[in-house]
Short mmCIF file of C-alpha atoms in Angstrom, two decimals:
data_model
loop_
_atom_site.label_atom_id
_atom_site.label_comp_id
_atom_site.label_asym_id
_atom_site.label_seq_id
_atom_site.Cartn_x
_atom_site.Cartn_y
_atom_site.Cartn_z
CA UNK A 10 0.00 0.00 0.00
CA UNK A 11 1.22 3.67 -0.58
CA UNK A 12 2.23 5.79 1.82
CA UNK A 13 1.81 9.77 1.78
CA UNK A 14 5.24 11.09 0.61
CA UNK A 15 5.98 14.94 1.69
CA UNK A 16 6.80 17.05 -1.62
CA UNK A 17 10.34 18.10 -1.82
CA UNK A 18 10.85 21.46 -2.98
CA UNK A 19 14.22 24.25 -3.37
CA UNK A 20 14.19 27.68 -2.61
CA UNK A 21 16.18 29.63 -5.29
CA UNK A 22 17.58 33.12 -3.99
CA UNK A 23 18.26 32.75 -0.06
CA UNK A 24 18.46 36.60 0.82
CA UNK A 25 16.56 38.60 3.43
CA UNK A 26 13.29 37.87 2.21
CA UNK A 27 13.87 33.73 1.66
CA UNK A 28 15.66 33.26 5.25
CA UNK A 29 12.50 35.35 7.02
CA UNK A 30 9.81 34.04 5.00
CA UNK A 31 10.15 31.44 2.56
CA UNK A 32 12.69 29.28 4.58
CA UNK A 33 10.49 29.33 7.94
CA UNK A 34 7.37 28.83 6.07
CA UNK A 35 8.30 25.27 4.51
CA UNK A 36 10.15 24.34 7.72
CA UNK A 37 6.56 24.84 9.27
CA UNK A 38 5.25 22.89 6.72
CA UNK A 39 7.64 19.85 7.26
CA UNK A 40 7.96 16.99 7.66
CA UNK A 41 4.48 15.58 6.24
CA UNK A 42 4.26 18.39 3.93
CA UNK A 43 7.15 19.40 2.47
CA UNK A 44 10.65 18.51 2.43
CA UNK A 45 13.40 21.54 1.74
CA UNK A 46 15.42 19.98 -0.95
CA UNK A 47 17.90 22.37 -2.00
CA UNK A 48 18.76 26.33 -2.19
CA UNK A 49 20.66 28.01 -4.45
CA UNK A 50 22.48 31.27 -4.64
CA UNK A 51 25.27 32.70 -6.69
CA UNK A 52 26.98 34.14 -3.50
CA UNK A 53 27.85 31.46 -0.67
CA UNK A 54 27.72 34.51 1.30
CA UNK A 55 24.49 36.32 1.06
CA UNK A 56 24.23 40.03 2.15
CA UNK A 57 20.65 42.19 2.34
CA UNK A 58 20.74 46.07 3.46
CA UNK A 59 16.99 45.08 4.98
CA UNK A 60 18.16 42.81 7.00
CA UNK A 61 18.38 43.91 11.10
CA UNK A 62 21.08 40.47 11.20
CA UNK A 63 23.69 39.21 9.26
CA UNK A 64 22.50 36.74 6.88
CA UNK A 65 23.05 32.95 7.40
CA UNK A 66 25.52 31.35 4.56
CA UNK A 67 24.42 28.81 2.24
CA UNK A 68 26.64 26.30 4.47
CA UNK A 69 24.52 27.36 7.62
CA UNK A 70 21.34 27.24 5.37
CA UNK A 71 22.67 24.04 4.64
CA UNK A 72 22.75 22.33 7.96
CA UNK A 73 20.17 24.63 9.19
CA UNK A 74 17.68 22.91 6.97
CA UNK A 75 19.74 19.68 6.31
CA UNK A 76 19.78 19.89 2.70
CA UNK A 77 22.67 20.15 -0.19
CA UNK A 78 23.61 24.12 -1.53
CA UNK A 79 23.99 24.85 -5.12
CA UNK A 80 25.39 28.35 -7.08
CA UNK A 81 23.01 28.04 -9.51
CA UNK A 82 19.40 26.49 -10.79
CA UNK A 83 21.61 24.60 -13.46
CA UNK A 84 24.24 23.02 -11.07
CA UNK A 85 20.76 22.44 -8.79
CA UNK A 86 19.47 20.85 -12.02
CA UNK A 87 21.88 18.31 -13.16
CA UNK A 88 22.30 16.18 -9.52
CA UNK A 89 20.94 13.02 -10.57
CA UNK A 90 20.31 13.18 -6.44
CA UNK A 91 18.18 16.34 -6.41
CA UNK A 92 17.20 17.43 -10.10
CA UNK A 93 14.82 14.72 -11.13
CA UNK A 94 13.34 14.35 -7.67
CA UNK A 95 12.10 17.84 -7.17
CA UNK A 96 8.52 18.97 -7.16
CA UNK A 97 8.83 22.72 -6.91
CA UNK A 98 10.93 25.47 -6.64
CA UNK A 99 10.60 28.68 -4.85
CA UNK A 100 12.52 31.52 -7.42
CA UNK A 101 13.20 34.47 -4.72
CA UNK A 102 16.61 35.85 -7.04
CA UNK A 103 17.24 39.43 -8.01
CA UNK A 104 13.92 40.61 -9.91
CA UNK A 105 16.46 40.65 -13.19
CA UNK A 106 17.21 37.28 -13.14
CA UNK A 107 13.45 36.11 -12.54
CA UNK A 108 13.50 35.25 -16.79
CA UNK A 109 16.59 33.31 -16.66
CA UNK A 110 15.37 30.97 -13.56
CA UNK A 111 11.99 30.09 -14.48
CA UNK A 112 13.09 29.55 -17.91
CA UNK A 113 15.24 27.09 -16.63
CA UNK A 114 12.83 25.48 -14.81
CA UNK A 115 10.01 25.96 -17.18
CA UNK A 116 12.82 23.96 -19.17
CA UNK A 117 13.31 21.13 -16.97
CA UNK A 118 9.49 20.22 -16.87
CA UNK A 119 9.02 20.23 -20.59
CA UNK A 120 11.63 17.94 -20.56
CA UNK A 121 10.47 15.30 -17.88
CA UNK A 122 6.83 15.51 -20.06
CA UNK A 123 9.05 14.75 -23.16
CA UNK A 124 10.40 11.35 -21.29
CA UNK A 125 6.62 10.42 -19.60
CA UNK A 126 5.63 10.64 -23.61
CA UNK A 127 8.56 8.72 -24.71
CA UNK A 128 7.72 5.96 -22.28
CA UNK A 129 4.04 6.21 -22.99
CA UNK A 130 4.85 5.64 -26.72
CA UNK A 131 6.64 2.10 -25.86
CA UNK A 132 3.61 0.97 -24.10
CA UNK A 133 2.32 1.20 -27.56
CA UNK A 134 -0.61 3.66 -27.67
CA UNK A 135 -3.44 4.59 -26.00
CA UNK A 136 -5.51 1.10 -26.46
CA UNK A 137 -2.18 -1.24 -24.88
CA UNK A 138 -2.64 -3.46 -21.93
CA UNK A 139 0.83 -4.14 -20.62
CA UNK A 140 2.25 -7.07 -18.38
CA UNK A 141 1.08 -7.84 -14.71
CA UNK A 142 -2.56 -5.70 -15.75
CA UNK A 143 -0.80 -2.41 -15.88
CA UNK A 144 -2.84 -0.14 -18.47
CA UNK A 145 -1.46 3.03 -19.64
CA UNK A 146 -0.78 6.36 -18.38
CA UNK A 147 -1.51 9.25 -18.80
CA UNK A 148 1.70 10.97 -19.31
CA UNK A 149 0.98 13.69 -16.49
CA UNK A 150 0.53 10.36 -14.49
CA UNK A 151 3.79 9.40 -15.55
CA UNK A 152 6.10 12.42 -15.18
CA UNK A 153 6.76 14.20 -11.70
CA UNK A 154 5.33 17.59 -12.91
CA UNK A 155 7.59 20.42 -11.69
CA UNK A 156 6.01 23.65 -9.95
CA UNK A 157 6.94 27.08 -9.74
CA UNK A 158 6.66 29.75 -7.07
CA UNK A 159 7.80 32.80 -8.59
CA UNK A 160 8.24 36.23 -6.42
CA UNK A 161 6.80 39.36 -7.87
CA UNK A 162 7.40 40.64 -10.44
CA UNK A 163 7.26 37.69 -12.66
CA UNK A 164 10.01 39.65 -15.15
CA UNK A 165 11.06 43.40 -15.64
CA UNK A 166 11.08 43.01 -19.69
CA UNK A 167 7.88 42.83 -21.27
CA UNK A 168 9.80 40.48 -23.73
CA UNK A 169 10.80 38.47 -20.98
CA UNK A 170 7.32 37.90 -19.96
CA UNK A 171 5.70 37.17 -22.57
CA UNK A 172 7.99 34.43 -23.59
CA UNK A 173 7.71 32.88 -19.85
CA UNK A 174 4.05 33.47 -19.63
CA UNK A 175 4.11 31.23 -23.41
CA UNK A 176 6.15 29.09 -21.87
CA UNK A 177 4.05 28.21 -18.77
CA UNK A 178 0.73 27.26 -20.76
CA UNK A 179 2.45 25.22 -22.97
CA UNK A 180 3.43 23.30 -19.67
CA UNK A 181 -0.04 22.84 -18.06
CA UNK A 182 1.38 19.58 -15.51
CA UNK A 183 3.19 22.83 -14.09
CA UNK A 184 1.67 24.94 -11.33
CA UNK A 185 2.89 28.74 -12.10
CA UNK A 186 2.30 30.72 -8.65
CA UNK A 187 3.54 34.51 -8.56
CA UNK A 188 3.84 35.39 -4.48
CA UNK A 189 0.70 38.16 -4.97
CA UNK A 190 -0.08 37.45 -1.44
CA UNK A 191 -3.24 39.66 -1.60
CA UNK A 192 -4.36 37.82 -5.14
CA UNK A 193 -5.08 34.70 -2.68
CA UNK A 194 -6.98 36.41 0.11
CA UNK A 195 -10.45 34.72 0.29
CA UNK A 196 -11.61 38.21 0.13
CA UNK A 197 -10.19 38.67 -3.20
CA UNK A 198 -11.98 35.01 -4.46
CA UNK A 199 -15.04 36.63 -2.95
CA UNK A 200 -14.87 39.71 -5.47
CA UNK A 201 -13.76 37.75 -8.50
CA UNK A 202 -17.24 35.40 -8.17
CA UNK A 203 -18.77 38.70 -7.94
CA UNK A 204 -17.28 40.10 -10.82
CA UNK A 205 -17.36 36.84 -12.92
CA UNK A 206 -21.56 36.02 -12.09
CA UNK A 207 -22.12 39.32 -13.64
CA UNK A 208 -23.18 41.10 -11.04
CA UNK A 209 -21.77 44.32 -11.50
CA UNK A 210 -22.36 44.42 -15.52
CA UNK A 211 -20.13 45.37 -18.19
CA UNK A 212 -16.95 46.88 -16.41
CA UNK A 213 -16.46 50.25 -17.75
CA UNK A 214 -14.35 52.00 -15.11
CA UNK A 215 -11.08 50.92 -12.51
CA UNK A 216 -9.50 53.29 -10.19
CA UNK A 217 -7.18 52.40 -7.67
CA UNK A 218 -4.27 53.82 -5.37
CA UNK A 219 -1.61 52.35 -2.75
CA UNK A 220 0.20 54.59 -0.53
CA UNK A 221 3.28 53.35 1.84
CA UNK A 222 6.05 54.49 3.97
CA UNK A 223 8.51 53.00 2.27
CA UNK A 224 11.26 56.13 1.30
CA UNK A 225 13.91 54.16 4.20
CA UNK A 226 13.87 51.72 1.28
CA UNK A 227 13.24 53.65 -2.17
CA UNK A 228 16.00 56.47 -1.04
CA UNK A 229 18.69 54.43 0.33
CA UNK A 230 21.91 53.71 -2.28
CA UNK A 231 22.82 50.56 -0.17
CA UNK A 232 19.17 48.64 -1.37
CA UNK A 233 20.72 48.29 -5.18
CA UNK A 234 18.30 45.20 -5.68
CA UNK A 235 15.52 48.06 -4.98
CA UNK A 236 16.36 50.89 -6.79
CA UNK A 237 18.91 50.49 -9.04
CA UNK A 238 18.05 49.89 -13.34
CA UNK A 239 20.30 47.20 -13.23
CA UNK A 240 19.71 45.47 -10.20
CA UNK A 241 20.96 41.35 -10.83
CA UNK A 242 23.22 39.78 -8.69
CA UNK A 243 26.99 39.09 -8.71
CA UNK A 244 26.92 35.71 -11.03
CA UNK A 245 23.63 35.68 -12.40
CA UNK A 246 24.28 35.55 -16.25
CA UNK A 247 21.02 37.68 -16.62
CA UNK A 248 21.83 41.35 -17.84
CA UNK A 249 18.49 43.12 -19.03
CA UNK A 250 18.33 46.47 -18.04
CA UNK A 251 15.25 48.13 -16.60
CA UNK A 252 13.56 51.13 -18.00
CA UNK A 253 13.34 52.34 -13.88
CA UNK A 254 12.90 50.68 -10.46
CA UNK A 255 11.63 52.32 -7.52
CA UNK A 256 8.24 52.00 -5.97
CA UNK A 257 6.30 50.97 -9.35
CA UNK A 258 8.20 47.62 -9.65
CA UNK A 259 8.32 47.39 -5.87
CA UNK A 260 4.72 48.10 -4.88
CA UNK A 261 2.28 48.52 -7.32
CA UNK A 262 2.87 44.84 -8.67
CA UNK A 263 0.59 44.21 -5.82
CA UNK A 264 -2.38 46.22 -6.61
CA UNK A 265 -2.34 45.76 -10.31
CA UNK A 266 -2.14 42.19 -9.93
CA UNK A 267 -4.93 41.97 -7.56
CA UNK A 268 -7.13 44.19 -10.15
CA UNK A 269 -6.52 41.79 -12.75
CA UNK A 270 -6.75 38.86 -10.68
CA UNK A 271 -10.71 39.69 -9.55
CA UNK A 272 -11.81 40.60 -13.34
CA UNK A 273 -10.49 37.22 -14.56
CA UNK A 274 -11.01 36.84 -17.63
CA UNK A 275 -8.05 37.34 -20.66
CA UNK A 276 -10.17 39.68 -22.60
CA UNK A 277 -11.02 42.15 -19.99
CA UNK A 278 -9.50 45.66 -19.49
CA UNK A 279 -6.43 44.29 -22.42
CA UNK A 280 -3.87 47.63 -21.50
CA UNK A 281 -3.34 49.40 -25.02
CA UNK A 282 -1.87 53.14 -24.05
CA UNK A 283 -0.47 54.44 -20.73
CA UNK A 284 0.74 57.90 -19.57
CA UNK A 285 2.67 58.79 -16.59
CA UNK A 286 4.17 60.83 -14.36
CA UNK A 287 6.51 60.12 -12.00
CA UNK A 288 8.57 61.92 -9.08
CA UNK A 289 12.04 60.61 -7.66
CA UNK A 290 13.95 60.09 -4.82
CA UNK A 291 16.62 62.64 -4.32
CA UNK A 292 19.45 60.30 -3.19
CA UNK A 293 18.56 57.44 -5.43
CA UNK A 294 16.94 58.43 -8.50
CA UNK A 295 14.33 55.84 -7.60
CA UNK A 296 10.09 56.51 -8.66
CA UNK A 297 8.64 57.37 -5.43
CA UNK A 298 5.06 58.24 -6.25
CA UNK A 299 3.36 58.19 -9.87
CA UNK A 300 0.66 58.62 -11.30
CA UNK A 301 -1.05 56.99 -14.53
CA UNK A 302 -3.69 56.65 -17.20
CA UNK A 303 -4.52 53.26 -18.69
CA UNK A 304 -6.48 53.46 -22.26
CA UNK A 305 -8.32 49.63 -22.37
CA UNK A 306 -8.88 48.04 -26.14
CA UNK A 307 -11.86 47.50 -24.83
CA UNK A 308 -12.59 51.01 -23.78
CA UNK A 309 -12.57 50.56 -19.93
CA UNK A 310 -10.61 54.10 -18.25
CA UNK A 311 -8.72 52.87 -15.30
CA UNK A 312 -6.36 55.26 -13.36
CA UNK A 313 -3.51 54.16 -10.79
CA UNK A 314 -1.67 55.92 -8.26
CA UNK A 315 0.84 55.47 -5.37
CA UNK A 316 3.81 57.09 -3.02
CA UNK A 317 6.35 55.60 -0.85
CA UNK A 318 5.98 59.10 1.08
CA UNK A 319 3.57 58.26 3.93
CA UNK A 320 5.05 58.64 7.13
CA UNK A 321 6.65 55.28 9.22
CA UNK A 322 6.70 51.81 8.10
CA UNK A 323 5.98 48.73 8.16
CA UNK A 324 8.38 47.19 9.72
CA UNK A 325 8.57 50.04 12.59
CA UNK A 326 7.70 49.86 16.29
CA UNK A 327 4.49 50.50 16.01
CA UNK A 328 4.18 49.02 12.39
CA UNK A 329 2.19 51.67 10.08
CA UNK A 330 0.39 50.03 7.40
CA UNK A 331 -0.21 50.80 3.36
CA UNK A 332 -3.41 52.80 2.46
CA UNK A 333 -4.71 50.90 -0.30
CA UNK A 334 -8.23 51.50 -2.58
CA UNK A 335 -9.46 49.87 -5.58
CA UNK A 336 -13.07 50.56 -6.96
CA UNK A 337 -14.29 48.42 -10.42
CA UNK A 338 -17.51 50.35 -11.92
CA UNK A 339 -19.78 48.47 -13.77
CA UNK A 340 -23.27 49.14 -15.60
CA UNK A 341 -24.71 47.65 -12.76
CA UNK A 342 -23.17 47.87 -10.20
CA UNK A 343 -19.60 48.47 -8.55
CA UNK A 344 -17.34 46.87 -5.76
CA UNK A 345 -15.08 48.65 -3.18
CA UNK A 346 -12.17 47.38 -1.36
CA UNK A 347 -9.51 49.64 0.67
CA UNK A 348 -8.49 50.24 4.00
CA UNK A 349 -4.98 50.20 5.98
CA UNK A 350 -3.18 46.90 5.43
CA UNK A 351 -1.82 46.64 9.17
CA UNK A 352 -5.89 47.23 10.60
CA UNK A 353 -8.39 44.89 9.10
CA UNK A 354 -11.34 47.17 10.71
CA UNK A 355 -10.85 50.23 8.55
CA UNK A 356 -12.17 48.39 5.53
CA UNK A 357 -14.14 45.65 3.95
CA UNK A 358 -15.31 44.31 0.56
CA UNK A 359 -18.56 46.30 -0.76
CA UNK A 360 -20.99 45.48 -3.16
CA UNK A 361 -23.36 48.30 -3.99
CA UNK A 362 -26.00 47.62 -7.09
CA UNK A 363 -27.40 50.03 -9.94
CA UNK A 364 -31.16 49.75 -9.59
CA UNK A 365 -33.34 52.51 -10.72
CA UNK A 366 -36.19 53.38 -9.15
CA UNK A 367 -36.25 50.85 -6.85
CA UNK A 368 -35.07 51.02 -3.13
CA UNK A 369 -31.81 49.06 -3.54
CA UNK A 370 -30.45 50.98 -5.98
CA UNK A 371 -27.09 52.88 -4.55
CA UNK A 372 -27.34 50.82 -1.11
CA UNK A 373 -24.16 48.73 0.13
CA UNK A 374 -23.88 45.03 1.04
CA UNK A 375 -21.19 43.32 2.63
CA UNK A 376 -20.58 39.95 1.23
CA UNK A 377 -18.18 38.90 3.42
CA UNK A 378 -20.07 39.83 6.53
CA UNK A 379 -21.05 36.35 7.22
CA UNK A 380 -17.58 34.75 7.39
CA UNK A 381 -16.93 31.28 6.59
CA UNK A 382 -14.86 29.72 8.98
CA UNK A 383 -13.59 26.65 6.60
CA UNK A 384 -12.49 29.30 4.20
CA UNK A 385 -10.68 31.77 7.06
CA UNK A 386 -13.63 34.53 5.34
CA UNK A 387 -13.19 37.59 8.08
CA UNK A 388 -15.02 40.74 7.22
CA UNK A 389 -12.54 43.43 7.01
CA UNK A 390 -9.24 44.65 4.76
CA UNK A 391 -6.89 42.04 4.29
CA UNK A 392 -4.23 42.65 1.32
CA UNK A 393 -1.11 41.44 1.72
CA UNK A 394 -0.14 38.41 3.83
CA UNK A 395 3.19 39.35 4.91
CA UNK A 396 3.14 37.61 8.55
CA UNK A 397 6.46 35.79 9.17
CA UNK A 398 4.78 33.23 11.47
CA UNK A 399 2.62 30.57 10.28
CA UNK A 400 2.87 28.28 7.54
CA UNK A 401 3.03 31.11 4.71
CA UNK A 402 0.13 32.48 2.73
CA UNK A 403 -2.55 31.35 0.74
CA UNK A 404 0.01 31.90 -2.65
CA UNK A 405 2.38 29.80 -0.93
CA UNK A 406 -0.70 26.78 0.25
CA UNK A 407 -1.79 26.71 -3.32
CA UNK A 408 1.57 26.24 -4.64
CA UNK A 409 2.35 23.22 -1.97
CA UNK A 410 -0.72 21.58 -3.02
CA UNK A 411 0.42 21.57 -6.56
CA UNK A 412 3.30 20.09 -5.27
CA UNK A 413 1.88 17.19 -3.01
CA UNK A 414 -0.65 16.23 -5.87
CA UNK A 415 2.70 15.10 -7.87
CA UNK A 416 4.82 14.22 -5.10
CA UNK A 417 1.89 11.83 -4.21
CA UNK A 418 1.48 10.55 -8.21
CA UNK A 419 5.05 9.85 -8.34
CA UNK A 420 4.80 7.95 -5.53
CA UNK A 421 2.16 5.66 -6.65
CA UNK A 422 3.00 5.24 -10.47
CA UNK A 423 7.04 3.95 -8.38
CA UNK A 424 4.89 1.18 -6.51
CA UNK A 425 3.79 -1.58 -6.82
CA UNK A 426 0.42 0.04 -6.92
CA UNK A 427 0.68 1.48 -10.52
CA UNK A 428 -1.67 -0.61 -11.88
CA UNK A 429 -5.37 -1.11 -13.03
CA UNK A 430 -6.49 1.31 -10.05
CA UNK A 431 -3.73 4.05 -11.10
CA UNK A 432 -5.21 4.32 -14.36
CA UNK A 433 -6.15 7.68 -15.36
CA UNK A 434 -7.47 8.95 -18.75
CA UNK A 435 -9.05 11.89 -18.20
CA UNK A 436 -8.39 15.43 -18.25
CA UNK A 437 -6.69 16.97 -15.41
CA UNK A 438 -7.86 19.40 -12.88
CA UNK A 439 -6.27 22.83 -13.93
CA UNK A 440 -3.44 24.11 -11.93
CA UNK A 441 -2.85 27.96 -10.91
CA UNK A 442 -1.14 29.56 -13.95
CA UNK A 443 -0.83 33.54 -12.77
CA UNK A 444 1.58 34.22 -15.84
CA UNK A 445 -0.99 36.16 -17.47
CA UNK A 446 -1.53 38.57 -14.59
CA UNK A 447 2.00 38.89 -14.33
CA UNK A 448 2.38 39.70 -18.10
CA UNK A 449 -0.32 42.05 -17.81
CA UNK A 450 1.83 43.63 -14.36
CA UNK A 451 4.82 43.99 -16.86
CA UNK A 452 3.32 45.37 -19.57
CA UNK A 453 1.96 48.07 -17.62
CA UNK A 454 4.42 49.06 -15.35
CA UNK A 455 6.87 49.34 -18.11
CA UNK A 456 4.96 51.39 -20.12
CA UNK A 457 4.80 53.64 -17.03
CA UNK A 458 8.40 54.11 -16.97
CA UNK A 459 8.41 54.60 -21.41
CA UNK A 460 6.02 57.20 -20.66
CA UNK A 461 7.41 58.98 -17.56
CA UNK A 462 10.76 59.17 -19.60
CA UNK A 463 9.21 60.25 -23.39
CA UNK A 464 6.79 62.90 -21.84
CA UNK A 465 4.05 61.40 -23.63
CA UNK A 466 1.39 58.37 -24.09
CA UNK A 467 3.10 55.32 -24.85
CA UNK A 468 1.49 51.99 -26.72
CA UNK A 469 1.85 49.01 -24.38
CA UNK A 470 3.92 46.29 -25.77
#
């Protein structure tokens, strides 16, 4: 009989935000969950300006977490030990060198479908009974499918993403998870049911700001990784330069994602045009507040804004949280979601309906008022899930599922149990693919920066 086998995943990129987040997360997770497999980074000694403590080394990482260190995704790659056994990887580089390591990866599961195929084609076809009763395979049965958890954003070239985001659907075995922490609030499903079941109409109209205290980060020379054009890593092989970097790349990867996470589908507010302004930091040169115009192809107007400039931060004693707001108008209807990150009372997801004449029209409703306990539904403003306790967000849950469900098939399919009852010839559930949003996070933001630089509107590429 088979036993439950944990998944074993790497984290690629062990800097400040790996060793306080990802790292502690999967350790929570293990042992029946997960298994840390690897980590990789180009420097055995990894520094991070953000960081109150020195860094651990990859050796310490090493016996910290009792797994083998690697310099890169390809040396990672090609252990016979390691490679081939992985289900997932966690890619927490230098945003610059985001292309080059899911590629890679991306890479690496194309190829292990290419040998479930090539095995699949010498059980002779689809209608083959082989010896001892085994039938055939699927070949997603076959292969251990290979996830990725990518930090945002998922490139900083438009060129870049759209080849990655090609590259994911053409490997549908593959779980694609950008770390939009807010995109997996259950708030955030809430909104996108309400959005996709019609309920607010056709959506003609998207505003939507997010204000921070983040200038200790955005005017500080020492965070390179954070506000310099060129920000990849001693090593990486990776050298596309940025158009800027600053608080756009930073920060409003979060709310754009989220926007275009709720409307779902592809064909919805498709960017075409953009104009911005931007202001800078005066030690850095970084963007520190912005503001743009999105023209739609399909005619929605939808404005963004943000600033790094609100007093205190985060990470402060007190903490002082991001002022966020997003409002979607429809012909019916519209939804409204903002509040202070850091106090879940100063907000909460509201519906209010276009009814004329009658006594509904214009008056709110709370959708999440009821809670659902199974789903952790709390009325109030939850965006970003950046607690360091726990077992990691609901980005981080969906991508560990992914990786159980073919930790758990490879398993079986190495048993003795891959037989009549492991047959499986139909279609597979869908995994999370967020490539999409993150191309459509890339293509705006870096038509912000074309247009802050030219003066004028710029076509989205």
């Amino acid at each position: 009989m088979a036993t439950k086998t944990p998944s074993r995943v790497a984290v690629i990129g062990c800097g400040w935000w790996s060793q306080g987040w990802h790292l502690p997360h999967l350790a929570a997770n293990a042992p029946h969950c997960v298994v840390i497999a690897a980590i990789v980074d180009p420097s055995p000694l990894p520094i991070s300006t953000l960081s109150s403590s020195p860094l651990l080394s990859l050796v310490e990482l090493s016996k910290k977490y009792n797994c083998p260190h690697y310099n890169s995704v390809e040396e990672m790659l090609a252990d016979p030990e390691v490679g081939p056994t992985l289900d997932g990887a966690i890619v927490a580089t230098s945003h610059a060198s985001h292309f080059q390591v899911g590629m890679a990866l991306l890479k690496e599961g194309v190829h292990r479908r290419s040998m479930a195929e090539a095995v699949e084609k010498e059980q002779g076809g689809s209608d083959s009974v082989v010896a001892a009763g085994k039938k055939r395979l699927r070949p997603q049965s076959i292969h251990r499918a290979l996830h990725i958890f990518m930090e945002k954003p998922m490139t900083c070239s438009v060129d870049e993403a759209l080849e990655m985001s090609k590259m994911s659907m053409t490997y549908p075995e593959g779980a694609f998870v950008i770390n939009h922490t807010a995109s997996y609030r259950p708030q955030t499903f809430v909104a996108k049911e309400i959005i996709s079941s019609g309920q607010l109409g056709e959506i003609r109209h998207i505003t939507a700001t997010m204000n921070g205290g983040l200038m200790w980060l955005f005017d500080d020379k020492k965070n390179e990784s954070w506000v310099s054009k060129t920000p990849w890593q001693k090593g990486e092989d990776n050298k596309t330069p940025m158009n800027g970097n600053g608080y756009a790349w930073g920060q409003l990867a979060h709310i754009l994602a989220w926007i275009y996470a709720v409307l779902g589908a592809d064909d919805v507010a498709v960017p075409k045009k953009v104009f911005c302004t931007m202001t800078h930091a005066p030690n850095t040169g970084a963007d520190i507040s912005l503001a743009a115009v999105i023209t739609c192809s399909d005619g929605i107007t939808f404005s963004i804004s943000g600033t790094a400039l609100l007093p205190g931060s985060q990470y402060a004693d007190p903490p002082i949280g991001k002022r966020i707001n997003v409002e979607i108008f429809g012909m019916e209807g519209c939804l409204l979601w903002g509040g202070d990150d850091r106090i879940p009372e100063t907000g909460k997801l509201e519906l209010r309906r276009s009814a004329p004449g009658k006594k509904e029209d214009g008056q709110s409703e709370f959708p999440c008022s009821q809670g659902d306990a199974a789903n952790e539904l709390k009325d109030g403003f939850y965006f970003e899930d950046g607690d360091q306790d726990g077992k990691g967000p609901g980005s981080m849950k969906v991508f560990l599922d992914a990786c159980n469900s073919s930790a758990a098939k490879s398993l079986a399919f190495e048993s003795e149990e891959s037989t009549a009852t492991l047959v499986d010839e139909s279609e597979p559930t869908p995994l999370a693919n967020d490539s999409l949003i993150g191309l459509r996070t890339v293509q705006i933001i870096d038509a912000m920066y074309k247009s802050s630089i030219s003066g004028n509107a710029v076509d989205v590429q």
